[in-house]
Coordinates of C-alpha atoms in Angstrom, one line a residue:
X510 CA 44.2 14.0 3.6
X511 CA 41.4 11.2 3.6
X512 CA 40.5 9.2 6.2
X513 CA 41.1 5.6 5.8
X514 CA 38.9 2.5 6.7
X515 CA 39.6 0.9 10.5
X516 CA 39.2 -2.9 10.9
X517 CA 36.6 -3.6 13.2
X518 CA 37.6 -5.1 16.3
X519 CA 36.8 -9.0 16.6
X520 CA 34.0 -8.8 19.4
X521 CA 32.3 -5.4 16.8
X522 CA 28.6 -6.5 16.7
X523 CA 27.6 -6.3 12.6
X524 CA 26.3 -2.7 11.5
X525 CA 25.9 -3.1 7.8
X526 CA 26.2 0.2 6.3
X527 CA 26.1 2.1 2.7
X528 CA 23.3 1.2 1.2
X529 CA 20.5 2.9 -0.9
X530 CA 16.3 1.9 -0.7
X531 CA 13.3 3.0 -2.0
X532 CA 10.0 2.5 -0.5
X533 CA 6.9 2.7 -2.4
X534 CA 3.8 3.4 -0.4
X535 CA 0.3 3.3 -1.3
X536 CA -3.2 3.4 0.8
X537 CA -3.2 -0.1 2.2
X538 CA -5.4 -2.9 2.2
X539 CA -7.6 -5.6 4.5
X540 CA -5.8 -9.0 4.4
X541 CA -8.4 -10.8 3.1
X542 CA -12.2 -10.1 2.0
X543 CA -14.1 -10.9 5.0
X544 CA -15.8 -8.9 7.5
X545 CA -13.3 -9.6 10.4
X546 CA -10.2 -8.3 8.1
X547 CA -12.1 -5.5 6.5
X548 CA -13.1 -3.9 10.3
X549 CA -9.5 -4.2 11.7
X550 CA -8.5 -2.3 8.5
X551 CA -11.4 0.2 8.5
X552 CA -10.4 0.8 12.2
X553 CA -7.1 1.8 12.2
X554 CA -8.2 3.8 8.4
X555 CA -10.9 5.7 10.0
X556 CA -9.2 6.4 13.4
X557 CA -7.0 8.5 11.2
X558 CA -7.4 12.4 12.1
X559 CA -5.6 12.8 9.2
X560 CA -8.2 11.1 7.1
X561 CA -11.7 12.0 9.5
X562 CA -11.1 15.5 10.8
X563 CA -14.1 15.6 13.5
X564 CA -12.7 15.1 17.4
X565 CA -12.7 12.4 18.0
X566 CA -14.9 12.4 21.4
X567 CA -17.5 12.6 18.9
X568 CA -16.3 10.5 16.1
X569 CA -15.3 7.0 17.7
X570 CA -18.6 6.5 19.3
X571 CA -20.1 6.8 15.6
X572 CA -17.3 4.7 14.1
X573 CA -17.0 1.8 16.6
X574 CA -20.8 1.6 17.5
X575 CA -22.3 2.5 14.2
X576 CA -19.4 1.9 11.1
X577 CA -17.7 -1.4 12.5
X578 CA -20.8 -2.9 13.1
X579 CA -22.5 -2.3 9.6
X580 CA -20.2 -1.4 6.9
X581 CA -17.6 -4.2 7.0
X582 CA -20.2 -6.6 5.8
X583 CA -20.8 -4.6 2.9
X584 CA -17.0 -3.9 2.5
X585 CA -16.3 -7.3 2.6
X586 CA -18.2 -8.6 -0.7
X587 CA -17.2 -5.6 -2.5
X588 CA -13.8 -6.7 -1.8
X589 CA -14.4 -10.0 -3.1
X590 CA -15.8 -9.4 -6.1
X591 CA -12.0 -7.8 -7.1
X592 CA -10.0 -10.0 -5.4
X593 CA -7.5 -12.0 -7.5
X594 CA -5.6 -15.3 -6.9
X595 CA -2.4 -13.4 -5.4
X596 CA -4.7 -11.2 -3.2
X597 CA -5.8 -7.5 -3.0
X598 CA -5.0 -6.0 -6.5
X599 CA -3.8 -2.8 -4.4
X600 CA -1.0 -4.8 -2.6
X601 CA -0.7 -7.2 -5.6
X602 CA 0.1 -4.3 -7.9
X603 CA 2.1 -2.2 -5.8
X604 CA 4.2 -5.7 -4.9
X605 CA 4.5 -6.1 -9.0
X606 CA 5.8 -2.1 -9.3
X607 CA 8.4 -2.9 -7.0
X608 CA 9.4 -5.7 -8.4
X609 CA 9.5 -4.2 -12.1
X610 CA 11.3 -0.7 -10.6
X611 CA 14.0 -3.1 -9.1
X612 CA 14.5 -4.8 -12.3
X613 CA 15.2 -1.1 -14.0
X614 CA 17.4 0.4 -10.9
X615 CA 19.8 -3.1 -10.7
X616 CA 21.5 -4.1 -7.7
X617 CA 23.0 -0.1 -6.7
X618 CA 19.7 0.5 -5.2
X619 CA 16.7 -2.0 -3.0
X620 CA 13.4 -1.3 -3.6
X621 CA 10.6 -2.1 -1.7
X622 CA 7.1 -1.8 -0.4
X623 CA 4.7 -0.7 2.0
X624 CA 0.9 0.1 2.9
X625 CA 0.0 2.9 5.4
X626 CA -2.9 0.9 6.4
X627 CA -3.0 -2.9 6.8
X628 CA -0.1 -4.8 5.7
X629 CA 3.3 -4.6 5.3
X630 CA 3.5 -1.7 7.3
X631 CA 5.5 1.3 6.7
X632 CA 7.3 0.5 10.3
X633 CA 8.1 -2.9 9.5
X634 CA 9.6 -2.0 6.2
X635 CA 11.5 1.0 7.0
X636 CA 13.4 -1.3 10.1
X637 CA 13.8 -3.9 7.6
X638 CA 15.5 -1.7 5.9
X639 CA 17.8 -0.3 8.1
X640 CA 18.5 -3.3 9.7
X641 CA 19.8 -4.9 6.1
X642 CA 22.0 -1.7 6.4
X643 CA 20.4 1.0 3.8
X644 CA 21.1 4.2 5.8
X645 CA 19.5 6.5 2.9
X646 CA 15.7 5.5 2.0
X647 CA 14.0 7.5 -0.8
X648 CA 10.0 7.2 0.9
X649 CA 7.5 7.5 -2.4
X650 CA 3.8 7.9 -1.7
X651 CA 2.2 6.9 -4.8
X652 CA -0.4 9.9 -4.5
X653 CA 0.2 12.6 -7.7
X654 CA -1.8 15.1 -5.8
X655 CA -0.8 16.2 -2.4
X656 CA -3.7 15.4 0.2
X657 CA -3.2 15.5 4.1
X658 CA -5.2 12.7 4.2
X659 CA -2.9 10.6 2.1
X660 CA 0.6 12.4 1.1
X661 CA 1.1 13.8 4.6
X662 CA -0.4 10.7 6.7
X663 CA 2.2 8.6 5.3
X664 CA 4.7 11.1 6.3
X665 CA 3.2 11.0 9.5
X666 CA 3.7 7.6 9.8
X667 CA 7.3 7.3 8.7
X668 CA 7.7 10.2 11.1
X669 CA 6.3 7.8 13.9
X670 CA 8.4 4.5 13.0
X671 CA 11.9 7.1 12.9
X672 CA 10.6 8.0 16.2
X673 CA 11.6 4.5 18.1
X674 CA 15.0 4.1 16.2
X675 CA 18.1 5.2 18.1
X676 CA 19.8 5.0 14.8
X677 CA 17.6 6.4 11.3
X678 CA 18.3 6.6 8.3
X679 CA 18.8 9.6 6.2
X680 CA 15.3 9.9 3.9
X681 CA 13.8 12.0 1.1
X682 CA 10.4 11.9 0.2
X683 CA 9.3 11.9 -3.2
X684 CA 7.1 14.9 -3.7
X685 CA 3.6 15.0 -5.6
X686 CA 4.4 15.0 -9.4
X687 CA 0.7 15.9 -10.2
X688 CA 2.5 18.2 -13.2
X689 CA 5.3 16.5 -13.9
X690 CA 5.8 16.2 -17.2
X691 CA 6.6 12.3 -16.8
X692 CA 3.4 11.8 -15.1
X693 CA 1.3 13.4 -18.1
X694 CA 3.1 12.0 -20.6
X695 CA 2.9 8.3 -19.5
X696 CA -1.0 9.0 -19.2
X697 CA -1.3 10.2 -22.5
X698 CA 0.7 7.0 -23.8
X699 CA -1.3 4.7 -21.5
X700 CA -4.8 6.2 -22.2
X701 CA -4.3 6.9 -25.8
X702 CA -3.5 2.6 -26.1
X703 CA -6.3 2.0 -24.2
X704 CA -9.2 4.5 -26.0
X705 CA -7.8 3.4 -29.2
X706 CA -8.4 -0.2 -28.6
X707 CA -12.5 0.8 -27.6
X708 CA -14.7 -0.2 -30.6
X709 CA -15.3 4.0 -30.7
X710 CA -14.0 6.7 -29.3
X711 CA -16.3 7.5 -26.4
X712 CA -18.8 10.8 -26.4
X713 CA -17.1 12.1 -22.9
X714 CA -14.1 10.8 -21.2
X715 CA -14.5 12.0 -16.9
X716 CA -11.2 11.9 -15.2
X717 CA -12.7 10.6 -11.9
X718 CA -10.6 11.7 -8.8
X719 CA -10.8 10.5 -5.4
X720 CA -12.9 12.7 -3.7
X721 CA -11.9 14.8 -0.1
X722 CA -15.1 16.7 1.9
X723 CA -14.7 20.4 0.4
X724 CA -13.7 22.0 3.6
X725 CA -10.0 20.5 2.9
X726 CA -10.1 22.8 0.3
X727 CA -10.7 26.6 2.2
X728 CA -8.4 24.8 5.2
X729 CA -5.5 25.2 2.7
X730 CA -5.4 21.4 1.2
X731 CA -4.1 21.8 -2.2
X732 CA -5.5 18.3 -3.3
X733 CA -8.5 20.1 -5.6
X734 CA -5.9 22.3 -7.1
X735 CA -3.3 19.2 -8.4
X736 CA -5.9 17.5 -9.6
X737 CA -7.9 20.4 -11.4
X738 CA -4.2 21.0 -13.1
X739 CA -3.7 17.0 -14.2
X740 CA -6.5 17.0 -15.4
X741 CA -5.9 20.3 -18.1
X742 CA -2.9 19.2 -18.6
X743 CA -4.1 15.9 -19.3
X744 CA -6.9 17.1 -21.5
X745 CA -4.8 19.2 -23.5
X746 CA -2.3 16.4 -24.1
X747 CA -5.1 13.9 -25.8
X748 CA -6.9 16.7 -27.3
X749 CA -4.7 16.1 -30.6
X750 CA -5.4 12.8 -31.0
X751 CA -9.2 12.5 -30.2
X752 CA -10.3 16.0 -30.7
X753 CA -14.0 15.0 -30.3
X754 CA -14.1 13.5 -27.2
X755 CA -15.4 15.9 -24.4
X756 CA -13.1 15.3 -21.4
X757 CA -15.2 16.3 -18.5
X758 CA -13.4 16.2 -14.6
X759 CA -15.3 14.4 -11.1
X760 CA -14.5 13.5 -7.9
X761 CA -16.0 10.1 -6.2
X762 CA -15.8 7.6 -3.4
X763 CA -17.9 10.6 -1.2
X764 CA -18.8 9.1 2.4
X765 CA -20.8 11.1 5.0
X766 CA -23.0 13.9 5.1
X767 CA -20.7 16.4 4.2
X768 CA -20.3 18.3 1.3
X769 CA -17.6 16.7 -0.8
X770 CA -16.1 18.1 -3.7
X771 CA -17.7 18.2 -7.0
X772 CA -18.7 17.2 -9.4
X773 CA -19.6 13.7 -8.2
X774 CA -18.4 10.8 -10.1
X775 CA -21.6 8.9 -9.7
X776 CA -24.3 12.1 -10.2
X777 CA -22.2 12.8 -13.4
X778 CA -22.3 9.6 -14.8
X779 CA -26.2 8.9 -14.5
X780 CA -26.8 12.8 -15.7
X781 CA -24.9 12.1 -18.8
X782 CA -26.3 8.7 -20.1
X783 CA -29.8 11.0 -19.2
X784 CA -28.9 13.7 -21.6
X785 CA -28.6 11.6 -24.2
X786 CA -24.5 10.3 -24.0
X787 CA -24.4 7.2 -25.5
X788 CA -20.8 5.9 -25.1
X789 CA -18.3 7.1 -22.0
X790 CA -14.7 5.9 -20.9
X791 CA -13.8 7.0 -17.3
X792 CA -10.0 7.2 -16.2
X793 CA -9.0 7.5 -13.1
X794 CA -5.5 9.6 -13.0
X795 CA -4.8 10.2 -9.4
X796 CA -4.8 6.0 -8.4
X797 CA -1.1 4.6 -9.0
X798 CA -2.8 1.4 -8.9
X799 CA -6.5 -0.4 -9.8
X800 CA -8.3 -1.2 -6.3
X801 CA -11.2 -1.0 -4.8
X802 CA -12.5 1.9 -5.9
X803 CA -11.4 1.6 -9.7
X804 CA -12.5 -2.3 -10.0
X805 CA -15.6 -1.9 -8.0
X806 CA -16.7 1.4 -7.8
X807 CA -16.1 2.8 -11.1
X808 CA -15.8 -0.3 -13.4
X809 CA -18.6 -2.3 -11.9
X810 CA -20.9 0.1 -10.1
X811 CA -20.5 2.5 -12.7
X812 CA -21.1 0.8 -15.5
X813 CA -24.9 -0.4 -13.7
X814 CA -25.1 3.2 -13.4
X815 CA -24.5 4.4 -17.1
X816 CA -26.7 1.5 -18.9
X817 CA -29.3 2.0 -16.8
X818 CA -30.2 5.4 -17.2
X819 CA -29.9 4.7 -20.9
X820 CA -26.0 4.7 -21.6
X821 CA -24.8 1.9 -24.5
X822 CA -21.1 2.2 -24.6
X823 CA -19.0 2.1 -21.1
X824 CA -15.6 1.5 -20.7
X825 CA -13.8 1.8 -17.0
X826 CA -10.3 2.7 -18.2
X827 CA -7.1 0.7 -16.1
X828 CA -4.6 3.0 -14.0
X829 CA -1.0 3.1 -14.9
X830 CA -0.3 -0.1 -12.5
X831 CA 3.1 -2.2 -13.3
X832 CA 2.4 -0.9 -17.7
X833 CA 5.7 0.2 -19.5
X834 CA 4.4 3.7 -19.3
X835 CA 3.9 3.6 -15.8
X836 CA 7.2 1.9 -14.8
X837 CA 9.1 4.4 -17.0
X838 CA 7.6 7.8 -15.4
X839 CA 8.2 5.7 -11.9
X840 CA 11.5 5.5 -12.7
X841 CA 12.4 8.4 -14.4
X842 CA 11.4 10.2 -11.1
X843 CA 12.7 8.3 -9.0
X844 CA 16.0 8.7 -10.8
X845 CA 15.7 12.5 -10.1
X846 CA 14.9 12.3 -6.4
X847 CA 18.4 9.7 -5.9
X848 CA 20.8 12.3 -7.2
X849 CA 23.7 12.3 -5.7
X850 CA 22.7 9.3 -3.8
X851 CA 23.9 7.3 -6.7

């Protein structure tokens, strides 16, 4: 027997129902590069405990009377030397993935976007959502390798915004893929295009990851171990096709007096123009998107780096971003995390 659809009685308020979203999520991003914008973004990224693990009784008084009042300045022109016409290339990007994974999924599913920092938030998006009547919403980090500072924070927060609903949605989450075999093969495609337009194949290739404080790592954070295995895997896959370039692994954006993990991106860079590396490409495989820390750290900052301690050849190698490689592994996992959703 099968139950049959009512008709709503005049005076029912409208509850659209039925429908299917996706929510990509990346790091987040000021609103504009200026110092003002840049400390109400470093505020709510630093008060994280997710992201700075010291209590905080003894952290805020160093954030908000040392960091606030110092580093946004600093921030702030970094930011504008890689801010585009249509904004922050980390919101800009991610806006342009969702837009391109929309075109590819057609009208069966809504795709959209958030930040779990800065703006649009994953609250305002997720209501949004519901509200339009999606009742099941796939939420994809963009992160490859697991990190409770990333990964798990922007579970936390989709844990919080389900929290003040009376009504939530159904939701998956799209695991890390640091392995998948989607993931490696689209960076393969996309770095092979891009080395093989250099004018030579560079000495070394360093896969630069984000770096985490090495205490993450003996507290059970698997982060080191994802990205130790992309970047074998990774290796292994271009090893056929440039079987001379050295590909070398690092770990940068280190903050603090801590120990981070290492090798550091920036050490590693200056050691190697030193011991005599003349030409070096350096990808950076765990960002789903160029940003900050690609544009400015790597691209510009290290390239000053590698000439000047006697490099010739430098190349800062793009992320997957919105490319036809990237938008294909997107979907194609996607696709497997909506099974039997449609």
């Amino acid at each position: 027997m099968t139950s049959q659809a009512m008709p709503r009685p005049a005076d029912h308020p409208d509850a659209p129902t039925g429908k299917v979203a996706v929510l990509l999520v990346n790091l987040g991003t000021p609103d504009a590069p200026e110092k003002g914008a840049v400390k109400r973004y470093l505020r709510e990224f630093l008060s994280d405990r997710r992201v700075v693990e010291i209590p905080p009784l003894v952290w805020q008084p160093i954030l908000r009377g040392i960091i606030l009042n110092t580093r946004p300045k600093k921030s702030a022109h970094a930011y504008a030397q890689v801010w585009g016409q249509d904004g922050s290339p980390l919101a800009a990007i991610t806006a342009r993935q969702a837009k391109a994974l929309q075109a590819r999924m057609g009208a069966g599913v809504t795709v959209d976007w958030a930040m779990r920092y800065g703006n649009p938030s994953i609250a305002s998006k997720v209501a949004a959502l519901k509200e339009a009547g999606h009742d099941r919403i796939l939420f994809a980090p963009l992160y490859p390798q697991y990190s409770g500072a990333t990964t798990a924070t922007a579970v936390d927060a989709l844990g919080a915004a389900l929290a003040e609903m009376r009504w939530q949605p159904a939701i998956r989450t799209l695991p890390p893929y640091h392995d998948a075999p989607a993931y490696i093969a689209a960076l393969k495609a996309d770095l092979s295009r891009q080395i093989s337009a250099l004018p030579q194949v560079p000495e070394v290739l360093l896969l630069s990851f984000h770096g985490m404080p090495e205490r993450t790592l003996h507290l059970g954070d698997p982060y080191h171990c994802h990205c130790r295995k992309t970047a074998r895997l990774l290796a292994e896959a271009l090893a056929a096709d440039f079987p001379q370039m050295r590909v070398d692994t690092t770990f940068q954006s280190r903050f603090g007096k801590a120990k981070w993990l290492e090798p550091a991106t920036d050490t590693t860079i200056e050691a190697e123009a030193k011991a005599g590396v003349r030409s070096m490409a350096v990808a950076m495989p765990g960002f789903s998107a160029d940003c900050l820390e690609t544009l400015e750290e790597i691209a510009l900052q290290g390239r000053d780096t590698f000439l000047a301690a006697g490099g010739e050849s430098y190349a800062a190698l793009t992320c997957l971003n919105d490319t036809e490689a990237g938008m294909d592994m997107l979907e194609a996992l996607v696709r497997r995390e909506l099974a039997g959703w449609v």
